[in-house]
PDB file of C-alpha atoms in Angstrom:
ATOM      1  CA  MET A   1     103.662  18.388  60.274  1.00 73.00           C
ATOM      2  CA  SER A   2     106.336  16.550  62.244  1.00 86.00           C
ATOM      3  CA  ASP A   3     108.550  18.336  64.755  1.00 91.00           C
ATOM      4  CA  GLU A   4     111.616  17.544  62.617  1.00 93.00           C
ATOM      5  CA  ILE A   5     110.090  19.122  59.530  1.00 93.00           C
ATOM      6  CA  ALA A   6     108.930  22.182  61.473  1.00 92.00           C
ATOM      7  CA  SER A   7     112.419  22.545  62.976  1.00 94.00           C
ATOM      8  CA  ALA A   8     114.029  22.337  59.529  1.00 95.00           C
ATOM      9  CA  ILE A   9     111.602  24.908  58.098  1.00 95.00           C
ATOM     10  CA  ASN A  10     112.257  27.290  60.988  1.00 97.00           C
ATOM     11  CA  LYS A  11     116.012  26.886  60.640  1.00 97.00           C
ATOM     12  CA  THR A  12     115.734  27.689  56.933  1.00 97.00           C
ATOM     13  CA  THR A  13     113.532  30.721  57.647  1.00 98.00           C
ATOM     14  CA  VAL A  14     116.038  32.181  60.115  1.00 98.00           C
ATOM     15  CA  ALA A  15     118.976  31.418  57.779  1.00 98.00           C
ATOM     16  CA  ARG A  16     117.135  33.247  54.968  1.00 98.00           C
ATOM     17  CA  TYR A  17     116.440  36.145  57.366  1.00 98.00           C
ATOM     18  CA  TRP A  18     120.175  36.601  58.003  1.00 98.00           C
ATOM     19  CA  LEU A  19     121.056  36.198  54.313  1.00 98.00           C
ATOM     20  CA  ALA A  20     118.455  38.808  53.319  1.00 98.00           C
ATOM     21  CA  ALA A  21     119.657  41.213  56.027  1.00 98.00           C
ATOM     22  CA  ASN A  22     123.266  40.844  54.926  1.00 97.00           C
ATOM     23  CA  ALA A  23     122.275  41.387  51.275  1.00 97.00           C
ATOM     24  CA  ARG A  24     120.074  44.380  52.215  1.00 98.00           C
ATOM     25  CA  ASP A  25     117.221  42.647  50.380  1.00 98.00           C
ATOM     26  CA  TRP A  26     114.457  44.249  52.410  1.00 98.00           C
ATOM     27  CA  ASP A  27     111.634  42.695  50.367  1.00 98.00           C
ATOM     28  CA  ILE A  28     112.767  39.146  51.139  1.00 98.00           C
ATOM     29  CA  PHE A  29     113.604  40.172  54.709  1.00 98.00           C
ATOM     30  CA  ALA A  30     110.058  41.522  55.195  1.00 98.00           C
ATOM     31  CA  SER A  31     108.504  38.394  53.658  1.00 98.00           C
ATOM     32  CA  LEU A  32     109.989  36.304  56.507  1.00 98.00           C
ATOM     33  CA  LEU A  33     108.409  38.424  59.254  1.00 98.00           C
ATOM     34  CA  HIS A  34     104.950  38.146  60.741  1.00 98.00           C
ATOM     35  CA  HIS A  35     102.994  41.400  60.227  1.00 98.00           C
ATOM     36  CA  ASP A  36     102.946  41.965  64.007  1.00 98.00           C
ATOM     37  CA  VAL A  37     106.545  40.959  64.709  1.00 98.00           C
ATOM     38  CA  VAL A  38     108.007  42.217  67.991  1.00 98.00           C
ATOM     39  CA  TYR A  39     111.723  43.035  68.303  1.00 98.00           C
ATOM     40  CA  GLU A  40     113.309  43.574  71.721  1.00 98.00           C
ATOM     41  CA  VAL A  41     116.774  44.356  73.071  1.00 97.00           C
ATOM     42  CA  PRO A  42     116.597  43.747  76.854  1.00 97.00           C
ATOM     43  CA  GLN A  43     119.996  45.349  77.530  1.00 95.00           C
ATOM     44  CA  THR A  44     118.824  48.731  76.205  1.00 96.00           C
ATOM     45  CA  ARG A  45     115.123  48.214  76.991  1.00 97.00           C
ATOM     46  CA  GLU A  46     114.179  48.949  73.347  1.00 97.00           C
ATOM     47  CA  ARG A  47     111.169  47.465  71.577  1.00 98.00           C
ATOM     48  CA  LEU A  48     109.789  47.741  68.033  1.00 97.00           C
ATOM     49  CA  ARG A  49     106.407  46.439  66.927  1.00 98.00           C
ATOM     50  CA  GLY A  50     105.307  45.666  63.395  1.00 98.00           C
ATOM     51  CA  ARG A  51     106.966  44.430  60.214  1.00 98.00           C
ATOM     52  CA  ASP A  52     107.249  47.828  58.503  1.00 98.00           C
ATOM     53  CA  ASN A  53     108.822  49.443  61.576  1.00 98.00           C
ATOM     54  CA  TYR A  54     111.302  46.601  61.990  1.00 98.00           C
ATOM     55  CA  VAL A  55     112.301  46.635  58.316  1.00 98.00           C
ATOM     56  CA  GLU A  56     112.822  50.410  58.442  1.00 98.00           C
ATOM     57  CA  PHE A  57     114.962  50.049  61.579  1.00 97.00           C
ATOM     58  CA  ASN A  58     117.243  47.539  59.837  1.00 97.00           C
ATOM     59  CA  ALA A  59     117.322  49.343  56.484  1.00 97.00           C
ATOM     60  CA  SER A  60     118.395  52.565  58.194  1.00 96.00           C
ATOM     61  CA  TYR A  61     120.976  50.995  60.517  1.00 95.00           C
ATOM     62  CA  PRO A  62     124.126  53.153  60.303  1.00 94.00           C
ATOM     63  CA  GLY A  63     127.550  52.104  59.140  1.00 92.00           C
ATOM     64  CA  ASP A  64     129.041  49.678  56.668  1.00 92.00           C
ATOM     65  CA  TRP A  65     127.996  46.500  58.447  1.00 95.00           C
ATOM     66  CA  ASP A  66     128.267  42.818  57.624  1.00 96.00           C
ATOM     67  CA  LEU A  67     127.407  39.672  59.524  1.00 97.00           C
ATOM     68  CA  VAL A  68     128.378  36.009  59.617  1.00 98.00           C
ATOM     69  CA  VAL A  69     126.177  33.350  61.187  1.00 98.00           C
ATOM     70  CA  LYS A  70     128.286  31.274  63.562  1.00 98.00           C
ATOM     71  CA  ASN A  71     125.572  28.992  65.012  1.00 98.00           C
ATOM     72  CA  LEU A  72     121.922  28.387  64.230  1.00 98.00           C
ATOM     73  CA  ILE A  73     119.636  25.857  65.881  1.00 98.00           C
ATOM     74  CA  ALA A  74     115.866  25.545  65.668  1.00 97.00           C
ATOM     75  CA  SER A  75     112.904  23.686  67.106  1.00 96.00           C
ATOM     76  CA  GLU A  76     109.290  23.480  65.992  1.00 94.00           C
ATOM     77  CA  THR A  77     108.469  26.960  67.398  1.00 96.00           C
ATOM     78  CA  GLN A  78     111.789  28.653  68.184  1.00 98.00           C
ATOM     79  CA  ALA A  79     115.302  29.253  66.911  1.00 98.00           C
ATOM     80  CA  VAL A  80     118.493  30.772  68.251  1.00 98.00           C
ATOM     81  CA  SER A  81     121.493  32.136  66.382  1.00 98.00           C
ATOM     82  CA  ARG A  82     124.894  33.554  67.194  1.00 98.00           C
ATOM     83  CA  ILE A  83     126.384  35.997  64.726  1.00 98.00           C
ATOM     84  CA  ALA A  84     129.603  37.945  64.293  1.00 97.00           C
ATOM     85  CA  PHE A  85     128.471  41.465  63.413  1.00 97.00           C
ATOM     86  CA  SER A  86     131.087  43.788  61.885  1.00 96.00           C
ATOM     87  CA  ASN A  87     130.400  47.501  61.615  1.00 95.00           C
ATOM     88  CA  ASP A  88     133.063  49.937  60.425  1.00 91.00           C
ATOM     89  CA  GLY A  89     135.874  47.699  61.712  1.00 90.00           C
ATOM     90  CA  GLU A  90     134.292  46.848  65.078  1.00 92.00           C
ATOM     91  CA  VAL A  91     133.176  43.245  65.634  1.00 95.00           C
ATOM     92  CA  ALA A  92     130.410  42.302  68.074  1.00 96.00           C
ATOM     93  CA  THR A  93     128.708  39.055  68.980  1.00 97.00           C
ATOM     94  CA  GLY A  94     124.939  38.958  68.629  1.00 98.00           C
ATOM     95  CA  VAL A  95     122.746  36.261  70.146  1.00 98.00           C
ATOM     96  CA  SER A  96     119.183  36.246  68.824  1.00 98.00           C
ATOM     97  CA  PHE A  97     116.217  34.253  70.065  1.00 98.00           C
ATOM     98  CA  PHE A  98     113.405  33.814  67.537  1.00 98.00           C
ATOM     99  CA  GLU A  99     109.813  32.746  67.966  1.00 98.00           C
ATOM    100  CA  LEU A 100     108.044  31.554  64.826  1.00 97.00           C
ATOM    101  CA  ARG A 101     104.334  31.368  64.072  1.00 95.00           C
ATOM    102  CA  ASP A 102     102.608  30.388  60.831  1.00 91.00           C
ATOM    103  CA  GLY A 103     106.031  29.830  59.230  1.00 92.00           C
ATOM    104  CA  LEU A 104     107.096  33.426  59.931  1.00 97.00           C
ATOM    105  CA  ILE A 105     109.263  35.133  62.525  1.00 98.00           C
ATOM    106  CA  SER A 106     106.934  36.623  65.134  1.00 98.00           C
ATOM    107  CA  ARG A 107     109.353  37.700  67.882  1.00 98.00           C
ATOM    108  CA  ILE A 108     113.094  38.438  68.055  1.00 98.00           C
ATOM    109  CA  THR A 109     115.005  39.072  71.253  1.00 98.00           C
ATOM    110  CA  ASP A 110     118.586  40.270  70.675  1.00 98.00           C
ATOM    111  CA  TYR A 111     121.454  40.213  73.156  1.00 98.00           C
ATOM    112  CA  TRP A 112     124.784  41.914  72.446  1.00 96.00           C
ATOM    113  CA  PRO A 113     127.220  40.618  75.081  1.00 94.00           C
ATOM    114  CA  GLU A 114     130.467  42.467  75.557  1.00 89.00           C
ATOM    115  CA  ALA A 115     133.787  40.993  76.583  1.00 85.00           C
ATOM    116  CA  TYR A 116     134.832  41.612  80.187  1.00 88.00           C
ATOM    117  CA  GLU A 117     137.669  40.763  82.521  1.00 90.00           C
ATOM    118  CA  PRO A 118     136.798  37.839  84.757  1.00 87.00           C
ATOM    119  CA  PRO A 119     137.381  37.927  88.512  1.00 88.00           C
ATOM    120  CA  ALA A 120     140.562  36.369  89.904  1.00 86.00           C
ATOM    121  CA  ARG A 121     140.202  32.621  90.257  1.00 83.00           C
ATOM    122  CA  HIS A 122     142.188  30.066  92.162  1.00 82.00           C
ATOM    123  CA  THR A 123     142.453  27.404  89.483  1.00 87.00           C
ATOM    124  CA  VAL A 124     145.174  26.513  87.027  1.00 84.00           C
ATOM    125  CA  HIS A 125     142.736  24.806  84.639  1.00 88.00           C
ATOM    126  CA  MET A 126     141.153  27.883  83.095  1.00 85.00           C
ATOM    127  CA  GLN A 127     142.702  29.051  79.830  1.00 84.00           C
ATOM    128  CA  ARG A 128     142.340  32.512  78.284  1.00 80.00           C
ATOM    129  CA  TYR A 129     142.021  32.862  74.511  1.00 84.00           C
TER     130      TYR A 129
END
């Protein structure tokens, strides 16, 4: 299989993952995960192992949440996405790194960066938005 085809398949797999999560279609969601998937959140030092555990974690996530994929890129073995995650009126940015094996998601590393005030700078070229 060419690298371009593998990249396209992986991009489609991750796009379907987010669509299934948003639709709460846990059967399709599970079908996209390797049986020994590992999920990590380095900021909180949390880790889940196994498809059933990861599906349960997502299915039981609290609140009335929704997500929108803002960016998604993929290679022959990896993908990365940026999402806008809304939960009960709060919006957060999620950045997820995916590893794929055998056409399935085998590892997910999530980062949830928070906005912060930058240090004072001595330049007139920086714009705030």
